[in-house]
mmCIF file with all atom_site columns, C-alpha atoms in Angstrom:
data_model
loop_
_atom_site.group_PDB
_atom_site.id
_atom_site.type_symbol
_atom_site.label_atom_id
_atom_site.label_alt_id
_atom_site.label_comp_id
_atom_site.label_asym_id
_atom_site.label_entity_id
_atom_site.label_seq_id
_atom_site.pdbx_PDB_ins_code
_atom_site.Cartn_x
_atom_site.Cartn_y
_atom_site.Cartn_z
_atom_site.occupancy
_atom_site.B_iso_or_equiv
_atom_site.pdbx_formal_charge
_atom_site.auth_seq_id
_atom_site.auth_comp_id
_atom_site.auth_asym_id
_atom_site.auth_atom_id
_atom_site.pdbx_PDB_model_num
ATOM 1   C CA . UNK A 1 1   ? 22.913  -1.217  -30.347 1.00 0.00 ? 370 UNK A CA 1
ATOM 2   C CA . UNK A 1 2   ? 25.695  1.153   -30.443 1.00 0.00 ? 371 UNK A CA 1
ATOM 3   C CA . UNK A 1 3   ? 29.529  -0.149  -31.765 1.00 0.00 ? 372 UNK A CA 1
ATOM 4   C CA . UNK A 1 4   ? 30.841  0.359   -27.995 1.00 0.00 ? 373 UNK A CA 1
ATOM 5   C CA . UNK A 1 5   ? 27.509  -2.692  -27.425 1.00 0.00 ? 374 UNK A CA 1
ATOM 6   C CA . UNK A 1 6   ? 25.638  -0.179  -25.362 1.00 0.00 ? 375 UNK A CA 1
ATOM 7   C CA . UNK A 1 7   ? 21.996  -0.110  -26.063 1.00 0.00 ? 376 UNK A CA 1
ATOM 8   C CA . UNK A 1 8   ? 21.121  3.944   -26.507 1.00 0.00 ? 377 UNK A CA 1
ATOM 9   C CA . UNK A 1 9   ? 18.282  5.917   -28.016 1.00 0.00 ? 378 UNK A CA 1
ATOM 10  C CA . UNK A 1 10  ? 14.668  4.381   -28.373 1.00 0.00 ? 379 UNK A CA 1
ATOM 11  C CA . UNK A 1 11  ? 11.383  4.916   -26.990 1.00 0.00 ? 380 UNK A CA 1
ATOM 12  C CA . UNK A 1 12  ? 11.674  7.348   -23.572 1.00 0.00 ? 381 UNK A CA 1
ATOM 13  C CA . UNK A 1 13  ? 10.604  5.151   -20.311 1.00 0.00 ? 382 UNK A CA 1
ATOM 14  C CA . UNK A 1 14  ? 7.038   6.352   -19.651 1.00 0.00 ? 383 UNK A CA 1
ATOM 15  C CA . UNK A 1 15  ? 6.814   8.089   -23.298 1.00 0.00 ? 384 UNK A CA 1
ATOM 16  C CA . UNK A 1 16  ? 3.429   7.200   -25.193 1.00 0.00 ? 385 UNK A CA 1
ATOM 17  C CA . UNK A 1 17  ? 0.259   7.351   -24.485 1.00 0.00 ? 386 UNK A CA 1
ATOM 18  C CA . UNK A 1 18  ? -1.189  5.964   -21.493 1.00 0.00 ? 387 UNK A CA 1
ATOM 19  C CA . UNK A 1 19  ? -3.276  2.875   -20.944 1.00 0.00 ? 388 UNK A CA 1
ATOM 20  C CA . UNK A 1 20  ? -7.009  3.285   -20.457 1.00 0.00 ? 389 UNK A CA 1
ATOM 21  C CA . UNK A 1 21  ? -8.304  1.369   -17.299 1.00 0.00 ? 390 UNK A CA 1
ATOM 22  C CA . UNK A 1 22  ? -10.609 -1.787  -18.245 1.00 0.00 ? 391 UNK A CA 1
ATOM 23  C CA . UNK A 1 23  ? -13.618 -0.285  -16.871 1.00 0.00 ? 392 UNK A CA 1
ATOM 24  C CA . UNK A 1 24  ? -13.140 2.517   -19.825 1.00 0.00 ? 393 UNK A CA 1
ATOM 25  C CA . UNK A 1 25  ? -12.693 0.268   -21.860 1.00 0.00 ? 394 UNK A CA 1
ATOM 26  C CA . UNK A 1 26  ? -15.832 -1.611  -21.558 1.00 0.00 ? 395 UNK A CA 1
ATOM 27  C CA . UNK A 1 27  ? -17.710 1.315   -21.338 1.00 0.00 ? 396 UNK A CA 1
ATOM 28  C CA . UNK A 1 28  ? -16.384 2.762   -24.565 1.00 0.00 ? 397 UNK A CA 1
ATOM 29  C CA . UNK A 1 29  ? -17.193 -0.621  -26.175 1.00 0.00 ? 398 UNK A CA 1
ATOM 30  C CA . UNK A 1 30  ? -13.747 -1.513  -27.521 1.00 0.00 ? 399 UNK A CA 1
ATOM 31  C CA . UNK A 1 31  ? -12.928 -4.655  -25.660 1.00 0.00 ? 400 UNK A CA 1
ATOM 32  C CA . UNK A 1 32  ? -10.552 -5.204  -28.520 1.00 0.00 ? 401 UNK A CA 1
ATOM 33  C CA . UNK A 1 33  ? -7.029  -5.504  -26.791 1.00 0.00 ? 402 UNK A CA 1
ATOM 34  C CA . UNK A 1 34  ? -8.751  -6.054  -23.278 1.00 0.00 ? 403 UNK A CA 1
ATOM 35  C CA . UNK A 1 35  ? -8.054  -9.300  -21.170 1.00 0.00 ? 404 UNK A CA 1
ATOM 36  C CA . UNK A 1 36  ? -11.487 -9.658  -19.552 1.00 0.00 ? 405 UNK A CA 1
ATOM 37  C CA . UNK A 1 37  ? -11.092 -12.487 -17.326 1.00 0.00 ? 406 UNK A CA 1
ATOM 38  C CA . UNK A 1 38  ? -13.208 -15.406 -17.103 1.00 0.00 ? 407 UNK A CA 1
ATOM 39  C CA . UNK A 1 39  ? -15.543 -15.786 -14.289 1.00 0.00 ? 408 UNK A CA 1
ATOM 40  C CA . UNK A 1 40  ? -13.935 -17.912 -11.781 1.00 0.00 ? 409 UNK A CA 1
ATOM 41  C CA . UNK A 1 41  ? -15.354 -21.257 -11.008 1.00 0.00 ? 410 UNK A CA 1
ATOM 42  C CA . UNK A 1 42  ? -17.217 -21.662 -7.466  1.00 0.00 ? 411 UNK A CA 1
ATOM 43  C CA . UNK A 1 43  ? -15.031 -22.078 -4.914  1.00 0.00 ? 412 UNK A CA 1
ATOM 44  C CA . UNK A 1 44  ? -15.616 -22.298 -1.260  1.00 0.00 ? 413 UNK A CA 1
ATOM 45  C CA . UNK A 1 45  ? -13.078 -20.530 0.590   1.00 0.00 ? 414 UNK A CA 1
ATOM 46  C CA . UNK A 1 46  ? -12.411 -18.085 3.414   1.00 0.00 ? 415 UNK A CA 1
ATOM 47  C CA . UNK A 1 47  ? -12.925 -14.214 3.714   1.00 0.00 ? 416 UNK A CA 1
ATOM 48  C CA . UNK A 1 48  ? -9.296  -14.135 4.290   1.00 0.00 ? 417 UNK A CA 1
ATOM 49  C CA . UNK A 1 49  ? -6.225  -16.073 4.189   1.00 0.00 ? 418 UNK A CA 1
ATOM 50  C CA . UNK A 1 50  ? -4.691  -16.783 7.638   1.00 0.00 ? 419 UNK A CA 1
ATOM 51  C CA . UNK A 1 51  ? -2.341  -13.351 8.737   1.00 0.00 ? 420 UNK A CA 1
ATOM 52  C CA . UNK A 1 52  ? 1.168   -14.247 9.476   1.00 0.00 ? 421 UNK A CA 1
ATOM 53  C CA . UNK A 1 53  ? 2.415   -14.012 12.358  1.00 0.00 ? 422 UNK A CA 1
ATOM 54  C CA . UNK A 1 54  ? 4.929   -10.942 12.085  1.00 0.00 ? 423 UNK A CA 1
ATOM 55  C CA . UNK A 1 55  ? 1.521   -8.618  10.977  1.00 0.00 ? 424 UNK A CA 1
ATOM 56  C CA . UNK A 1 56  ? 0.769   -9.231  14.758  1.00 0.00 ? 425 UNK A CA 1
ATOM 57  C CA . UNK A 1 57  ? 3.415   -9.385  16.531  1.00 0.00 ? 426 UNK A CA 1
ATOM 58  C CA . UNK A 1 58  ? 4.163   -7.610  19.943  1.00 0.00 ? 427 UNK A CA 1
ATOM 59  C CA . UNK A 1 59  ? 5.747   -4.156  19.770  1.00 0.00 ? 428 UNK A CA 1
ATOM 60  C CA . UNK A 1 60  ? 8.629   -3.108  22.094  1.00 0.00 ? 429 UNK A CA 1
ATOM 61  C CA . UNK A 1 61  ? 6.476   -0.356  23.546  1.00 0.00 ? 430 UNK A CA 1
ATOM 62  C CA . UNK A 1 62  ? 3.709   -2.917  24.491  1.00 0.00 ? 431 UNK A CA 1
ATOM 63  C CA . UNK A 1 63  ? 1.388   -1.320  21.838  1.00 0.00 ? 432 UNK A CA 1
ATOM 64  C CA . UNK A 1 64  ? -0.792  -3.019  18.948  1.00 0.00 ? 433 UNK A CA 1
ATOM 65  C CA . UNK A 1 65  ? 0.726   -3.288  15.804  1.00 0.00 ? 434 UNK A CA 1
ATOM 66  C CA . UNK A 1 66  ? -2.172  -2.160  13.312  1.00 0.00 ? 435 UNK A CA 1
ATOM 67  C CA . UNK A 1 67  ? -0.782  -4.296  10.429  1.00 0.00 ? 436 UNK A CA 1
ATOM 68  C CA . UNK A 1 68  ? -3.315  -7.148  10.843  1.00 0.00 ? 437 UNK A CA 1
ATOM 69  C CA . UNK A 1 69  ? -6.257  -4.630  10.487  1.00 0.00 ? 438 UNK A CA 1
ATOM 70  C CA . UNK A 1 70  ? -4.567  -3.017  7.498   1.00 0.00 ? 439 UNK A CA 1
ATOM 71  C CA . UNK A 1 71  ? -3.737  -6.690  5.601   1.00 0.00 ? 440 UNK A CA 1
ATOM 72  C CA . UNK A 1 72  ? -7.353  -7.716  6.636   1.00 0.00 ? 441 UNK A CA 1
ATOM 73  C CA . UNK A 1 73  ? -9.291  -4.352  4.945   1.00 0.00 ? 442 UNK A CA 1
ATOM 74  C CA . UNK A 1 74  ? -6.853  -4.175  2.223   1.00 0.00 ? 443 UNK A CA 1
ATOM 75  C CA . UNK A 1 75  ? -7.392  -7.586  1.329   1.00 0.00 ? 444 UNK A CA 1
ATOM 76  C CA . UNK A 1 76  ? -11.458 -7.554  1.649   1.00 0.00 ? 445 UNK A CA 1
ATOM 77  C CA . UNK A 1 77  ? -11.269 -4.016  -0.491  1.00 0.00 ? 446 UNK A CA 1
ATOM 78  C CA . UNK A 1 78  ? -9.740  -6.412  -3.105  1.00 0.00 ? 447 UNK A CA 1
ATOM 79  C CA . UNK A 1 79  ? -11.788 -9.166  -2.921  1.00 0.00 ? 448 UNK A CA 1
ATOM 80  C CA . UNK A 1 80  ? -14.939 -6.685  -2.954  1.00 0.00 ? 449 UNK A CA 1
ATOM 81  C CA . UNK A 1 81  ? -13.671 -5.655  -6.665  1.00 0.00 ? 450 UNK A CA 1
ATOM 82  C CA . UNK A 1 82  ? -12.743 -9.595  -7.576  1.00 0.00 ? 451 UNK A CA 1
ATOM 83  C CA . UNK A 1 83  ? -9.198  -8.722  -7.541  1.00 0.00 ? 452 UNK A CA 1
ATOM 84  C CA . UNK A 1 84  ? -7.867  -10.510 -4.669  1.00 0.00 ? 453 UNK A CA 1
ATOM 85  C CA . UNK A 1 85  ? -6.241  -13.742 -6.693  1.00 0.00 ? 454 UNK A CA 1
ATOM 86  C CA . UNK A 1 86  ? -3.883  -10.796 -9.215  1.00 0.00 ? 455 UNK A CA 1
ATOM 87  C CA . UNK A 1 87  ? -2.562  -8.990  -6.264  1.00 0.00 ? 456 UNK A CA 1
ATOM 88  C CA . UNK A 1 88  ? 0.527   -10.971 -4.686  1.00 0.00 ? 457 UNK A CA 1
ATOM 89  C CA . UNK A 1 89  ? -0.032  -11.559 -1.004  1.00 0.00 ? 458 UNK A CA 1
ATOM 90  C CA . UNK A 1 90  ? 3.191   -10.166 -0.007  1.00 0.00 ? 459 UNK A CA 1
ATOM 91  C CA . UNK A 1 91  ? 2.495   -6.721  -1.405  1.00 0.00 ? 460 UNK A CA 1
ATOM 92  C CA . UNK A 1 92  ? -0.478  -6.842  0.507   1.00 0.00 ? 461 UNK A CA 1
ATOM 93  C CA . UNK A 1 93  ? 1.597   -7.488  3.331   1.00 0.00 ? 462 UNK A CA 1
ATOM 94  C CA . UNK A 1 94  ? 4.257   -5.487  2.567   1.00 0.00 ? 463 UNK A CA 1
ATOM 95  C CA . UNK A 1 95  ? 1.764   -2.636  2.071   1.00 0.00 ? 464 UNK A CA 1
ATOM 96  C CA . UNK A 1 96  ? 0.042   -2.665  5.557   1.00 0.00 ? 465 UNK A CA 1
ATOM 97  C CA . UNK A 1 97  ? 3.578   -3.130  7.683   1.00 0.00 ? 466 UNK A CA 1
ATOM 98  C CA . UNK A 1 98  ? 4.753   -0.227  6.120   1.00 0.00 ? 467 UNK A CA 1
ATOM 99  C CA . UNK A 1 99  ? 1.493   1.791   6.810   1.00 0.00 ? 468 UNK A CA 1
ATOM 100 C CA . UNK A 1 100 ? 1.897   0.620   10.634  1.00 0.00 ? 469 UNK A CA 1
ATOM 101 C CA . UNK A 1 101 ? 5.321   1.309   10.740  1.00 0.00 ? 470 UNK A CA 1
ATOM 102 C CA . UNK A 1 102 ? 4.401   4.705   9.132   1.00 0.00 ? 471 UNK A CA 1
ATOM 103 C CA . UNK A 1 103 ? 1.813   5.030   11.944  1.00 0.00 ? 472 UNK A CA 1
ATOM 104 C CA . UNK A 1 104 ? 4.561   3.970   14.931  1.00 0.00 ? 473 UNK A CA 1
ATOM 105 C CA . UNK A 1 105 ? 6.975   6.948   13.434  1.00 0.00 ? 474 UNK A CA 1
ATOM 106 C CA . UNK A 1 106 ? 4.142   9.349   13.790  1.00 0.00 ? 475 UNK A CA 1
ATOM 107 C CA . UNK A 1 107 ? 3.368   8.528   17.322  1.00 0.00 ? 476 UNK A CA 1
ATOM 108 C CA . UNK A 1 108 ? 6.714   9.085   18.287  1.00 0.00 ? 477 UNK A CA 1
ATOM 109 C CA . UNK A 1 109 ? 6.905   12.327  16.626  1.00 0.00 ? 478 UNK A CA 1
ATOM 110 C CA . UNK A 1 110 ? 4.012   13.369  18.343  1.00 0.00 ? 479 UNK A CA 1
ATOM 111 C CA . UNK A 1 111 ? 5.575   12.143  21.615  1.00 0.00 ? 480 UNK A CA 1
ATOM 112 C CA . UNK A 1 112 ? 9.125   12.769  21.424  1.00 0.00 ? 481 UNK A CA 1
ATOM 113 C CA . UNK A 1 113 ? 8.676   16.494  19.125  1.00 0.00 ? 482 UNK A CA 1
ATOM 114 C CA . UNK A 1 114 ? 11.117  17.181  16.089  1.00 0.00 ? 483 UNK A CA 1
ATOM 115 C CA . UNK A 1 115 ? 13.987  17.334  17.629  1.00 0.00 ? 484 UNK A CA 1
ATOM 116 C CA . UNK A 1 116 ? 16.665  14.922  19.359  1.00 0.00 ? 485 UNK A CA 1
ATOM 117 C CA . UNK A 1 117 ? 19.813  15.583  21.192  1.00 0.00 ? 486 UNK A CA 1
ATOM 118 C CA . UNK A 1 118 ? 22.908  14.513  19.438  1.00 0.00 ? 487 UNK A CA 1
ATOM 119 C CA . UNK A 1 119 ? 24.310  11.748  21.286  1.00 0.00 ? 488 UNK A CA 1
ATOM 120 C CA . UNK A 1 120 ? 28.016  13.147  21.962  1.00 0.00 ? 489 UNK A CA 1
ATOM 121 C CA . UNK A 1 121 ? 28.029  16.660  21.035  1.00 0.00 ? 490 UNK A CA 1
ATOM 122 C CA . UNK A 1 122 ? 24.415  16.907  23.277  1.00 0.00 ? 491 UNK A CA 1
ATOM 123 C CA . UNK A 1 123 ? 23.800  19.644  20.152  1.00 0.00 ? 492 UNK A CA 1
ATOM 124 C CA . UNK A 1 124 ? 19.969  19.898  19.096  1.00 0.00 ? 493 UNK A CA 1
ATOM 125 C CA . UNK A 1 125 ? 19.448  17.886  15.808  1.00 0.00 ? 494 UNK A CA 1
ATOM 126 C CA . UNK A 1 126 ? 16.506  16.717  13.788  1.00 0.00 ? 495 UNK A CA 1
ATOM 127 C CA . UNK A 1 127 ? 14.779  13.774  14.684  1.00 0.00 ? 496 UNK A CA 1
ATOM 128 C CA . UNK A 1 128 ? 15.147  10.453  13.319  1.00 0.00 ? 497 UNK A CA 1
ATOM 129 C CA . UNK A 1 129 ? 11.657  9.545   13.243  1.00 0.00 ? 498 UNK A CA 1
ATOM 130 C CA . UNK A 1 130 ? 11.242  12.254  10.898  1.00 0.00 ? 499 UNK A CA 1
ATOM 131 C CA . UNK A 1 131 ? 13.239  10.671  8.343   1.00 0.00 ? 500 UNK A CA 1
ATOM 132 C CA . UNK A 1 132 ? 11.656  7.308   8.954   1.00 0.00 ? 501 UNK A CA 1
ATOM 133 C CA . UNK A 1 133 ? 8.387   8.592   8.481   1.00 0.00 ? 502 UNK A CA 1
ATOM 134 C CA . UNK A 1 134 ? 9.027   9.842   5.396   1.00 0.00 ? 503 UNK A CA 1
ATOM 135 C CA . UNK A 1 135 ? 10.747  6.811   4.045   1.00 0.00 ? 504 UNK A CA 1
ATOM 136 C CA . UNK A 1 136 ? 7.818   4.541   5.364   1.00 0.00 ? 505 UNK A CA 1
ATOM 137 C CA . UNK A 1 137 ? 5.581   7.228   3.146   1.00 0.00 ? 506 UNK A CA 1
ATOM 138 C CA . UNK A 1 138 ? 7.583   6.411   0.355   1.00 0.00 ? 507 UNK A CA 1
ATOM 139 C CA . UNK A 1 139 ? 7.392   2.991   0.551   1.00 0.00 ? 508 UNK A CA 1
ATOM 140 C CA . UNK A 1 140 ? 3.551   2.930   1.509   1.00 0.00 ? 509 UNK A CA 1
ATOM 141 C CA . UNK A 1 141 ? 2.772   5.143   -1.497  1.00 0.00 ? 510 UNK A CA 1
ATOM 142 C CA . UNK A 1 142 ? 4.861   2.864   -3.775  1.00 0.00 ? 511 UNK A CA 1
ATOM 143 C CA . UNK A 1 143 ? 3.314   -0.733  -2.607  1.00 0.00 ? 512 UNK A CA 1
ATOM 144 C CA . UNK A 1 144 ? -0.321  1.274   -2.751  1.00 0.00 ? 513 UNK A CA 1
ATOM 145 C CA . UNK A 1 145 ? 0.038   2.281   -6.442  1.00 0.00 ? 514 UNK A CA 1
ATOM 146 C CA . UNK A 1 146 ? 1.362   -1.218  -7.635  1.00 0.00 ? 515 UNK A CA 1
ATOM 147 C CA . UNK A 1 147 ? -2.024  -2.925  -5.681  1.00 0.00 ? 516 UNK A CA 1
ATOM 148 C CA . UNK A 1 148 ? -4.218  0.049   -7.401  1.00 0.00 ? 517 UNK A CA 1
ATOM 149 C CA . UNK A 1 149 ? -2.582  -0.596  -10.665 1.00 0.00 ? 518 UNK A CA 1
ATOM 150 C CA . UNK A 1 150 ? -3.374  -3.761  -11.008 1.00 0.00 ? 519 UNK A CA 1
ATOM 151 C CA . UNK A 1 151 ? -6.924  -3.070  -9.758  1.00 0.00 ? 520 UNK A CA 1
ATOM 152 C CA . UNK A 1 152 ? -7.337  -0.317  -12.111 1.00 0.00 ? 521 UNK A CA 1
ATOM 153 C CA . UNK A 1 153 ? -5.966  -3.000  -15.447 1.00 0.00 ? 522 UNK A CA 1
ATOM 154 C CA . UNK A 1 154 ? -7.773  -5.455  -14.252 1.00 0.00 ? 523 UNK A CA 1
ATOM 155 C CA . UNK A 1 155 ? -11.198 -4.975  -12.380 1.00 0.00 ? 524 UNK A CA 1
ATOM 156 C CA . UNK A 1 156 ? -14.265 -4.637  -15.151 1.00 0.00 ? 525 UNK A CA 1
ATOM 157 C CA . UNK A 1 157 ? -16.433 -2.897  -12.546 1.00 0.00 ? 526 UNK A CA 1
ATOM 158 C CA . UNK A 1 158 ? -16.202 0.185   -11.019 1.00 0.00 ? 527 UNK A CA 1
ATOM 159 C CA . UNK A 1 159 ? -13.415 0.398   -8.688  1.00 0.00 ? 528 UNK A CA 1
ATOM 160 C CA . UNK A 1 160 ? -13.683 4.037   -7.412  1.00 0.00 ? 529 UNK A CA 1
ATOM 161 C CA . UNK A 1 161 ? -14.969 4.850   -4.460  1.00 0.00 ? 530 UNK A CA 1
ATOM 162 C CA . UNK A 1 162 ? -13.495 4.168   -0.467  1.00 0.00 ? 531 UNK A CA 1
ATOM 163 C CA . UNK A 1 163 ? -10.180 2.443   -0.527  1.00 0.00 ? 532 UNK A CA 1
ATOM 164 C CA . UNK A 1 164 ? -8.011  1.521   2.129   1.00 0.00 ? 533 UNK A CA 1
ATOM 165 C CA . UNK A 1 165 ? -5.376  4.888   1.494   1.00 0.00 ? 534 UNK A CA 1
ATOM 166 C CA . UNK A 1 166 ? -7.961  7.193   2.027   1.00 0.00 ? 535 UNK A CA 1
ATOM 167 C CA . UNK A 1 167 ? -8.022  5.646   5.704   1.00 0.00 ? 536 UNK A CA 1
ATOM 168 C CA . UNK A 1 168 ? -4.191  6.580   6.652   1.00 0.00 ? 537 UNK A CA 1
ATOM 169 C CA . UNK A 1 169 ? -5.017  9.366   8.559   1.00 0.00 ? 538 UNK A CA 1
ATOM 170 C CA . UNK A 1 170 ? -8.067  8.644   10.028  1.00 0.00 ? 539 UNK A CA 1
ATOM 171 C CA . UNK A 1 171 ? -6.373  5.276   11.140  1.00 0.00 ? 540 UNK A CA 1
ATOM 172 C CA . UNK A 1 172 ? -3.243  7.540   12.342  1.00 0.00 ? 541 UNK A CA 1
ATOM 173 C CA . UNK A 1 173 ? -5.464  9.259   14.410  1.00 0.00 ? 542 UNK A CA 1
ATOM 174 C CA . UNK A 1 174 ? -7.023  6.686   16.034  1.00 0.00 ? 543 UNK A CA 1
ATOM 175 C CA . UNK A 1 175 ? -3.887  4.779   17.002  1.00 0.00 ? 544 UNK A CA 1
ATOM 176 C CA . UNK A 1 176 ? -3.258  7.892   18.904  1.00 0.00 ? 545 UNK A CA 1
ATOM 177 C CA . UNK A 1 177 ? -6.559  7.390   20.783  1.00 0.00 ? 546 UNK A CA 1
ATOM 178 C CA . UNK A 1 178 ? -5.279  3.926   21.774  1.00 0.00 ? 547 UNK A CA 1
ATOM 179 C CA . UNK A 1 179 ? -8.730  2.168   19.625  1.00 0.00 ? 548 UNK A CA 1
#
């Protein structure tokens, strides 16, 4: 703590060396300084908790909002690695609005093309959904790398494989299709 009561110098954010993923540490055979969790006790419940209501919720231009299918395979991805109970629900959720709403800005660029006319000088101008789309990116990248962290610090089997991301653009394209 600096005079002025600042707090300056120390350790870097993101400095150091990273954290190996359980799964390596298991298979290196130093569990020392790995959580394993205990099995859980047998529970009856569902495949999935009940969707809220705003994941399916009409859309102005009378087409399906794909966050309920998004939620649902997210969610069952998680559950296939026993990870569903350390991932908060609401990241789940937030993740799959934001990959629909991702998916609604691309079908308007697709419809309505990269450009817009300014609303008072009638001048070409670049389109809003552009932006959009690439702040919904943002934001669907972000929630996707918190679930996969905790996944990744947390799941002792093998969590590679098919996940839900690698789906965005097949799922894009689809939409398009109307399925």
């Amino acid at each position: 703590m600096a005079k002025d009561g600042t707090a300056r110098g120390g350790q870097r954010v993101g400095a150091g060396r990273k954290s190996k993923a359980l799964t390596d540490k298991i298979a290196d055979g130093r569990l020392k300084g790995a959580g394993v969790l205990p099995e859980p006790a047998e529970m009856e419940g569902t495949d999935v908790p009940p969707v809220k209501d705003y994941l399916k919720a009409a859309q102005k231009n009378g087409k399906d909002l794909c966050a309920e299918d998004i939620y649902i395979e997210t969610y069952k991805w998680l559950k296939d690695r026993s990870c569903e109970m350390l991932v908060n629900n609401q990241l789940i959720e937030q993740y799959a609005m934001s990959v629909s709403r991702w998916i609604q800005c691309e079908e308007c660029i697709s419809e309505y093309g990269f450009l817009a006319k300014h609303p008072t000088t009638s001048a070409a101008i670049a389109s809003p959904y552009v932006a959009m789309s690439r702040e919904y990116m943002k934001q669907v990248n972000q929630c996707w790398y918190q679930i996969y962290q905790i996944v990744k610090e947390n799941c002792s089997v093998e969590f590679g494989g098919r996940s839900p991301q690698d789906d965005l653009m097949e799922r894009l394209l689809s939409a398009r299709k109307g399925k």
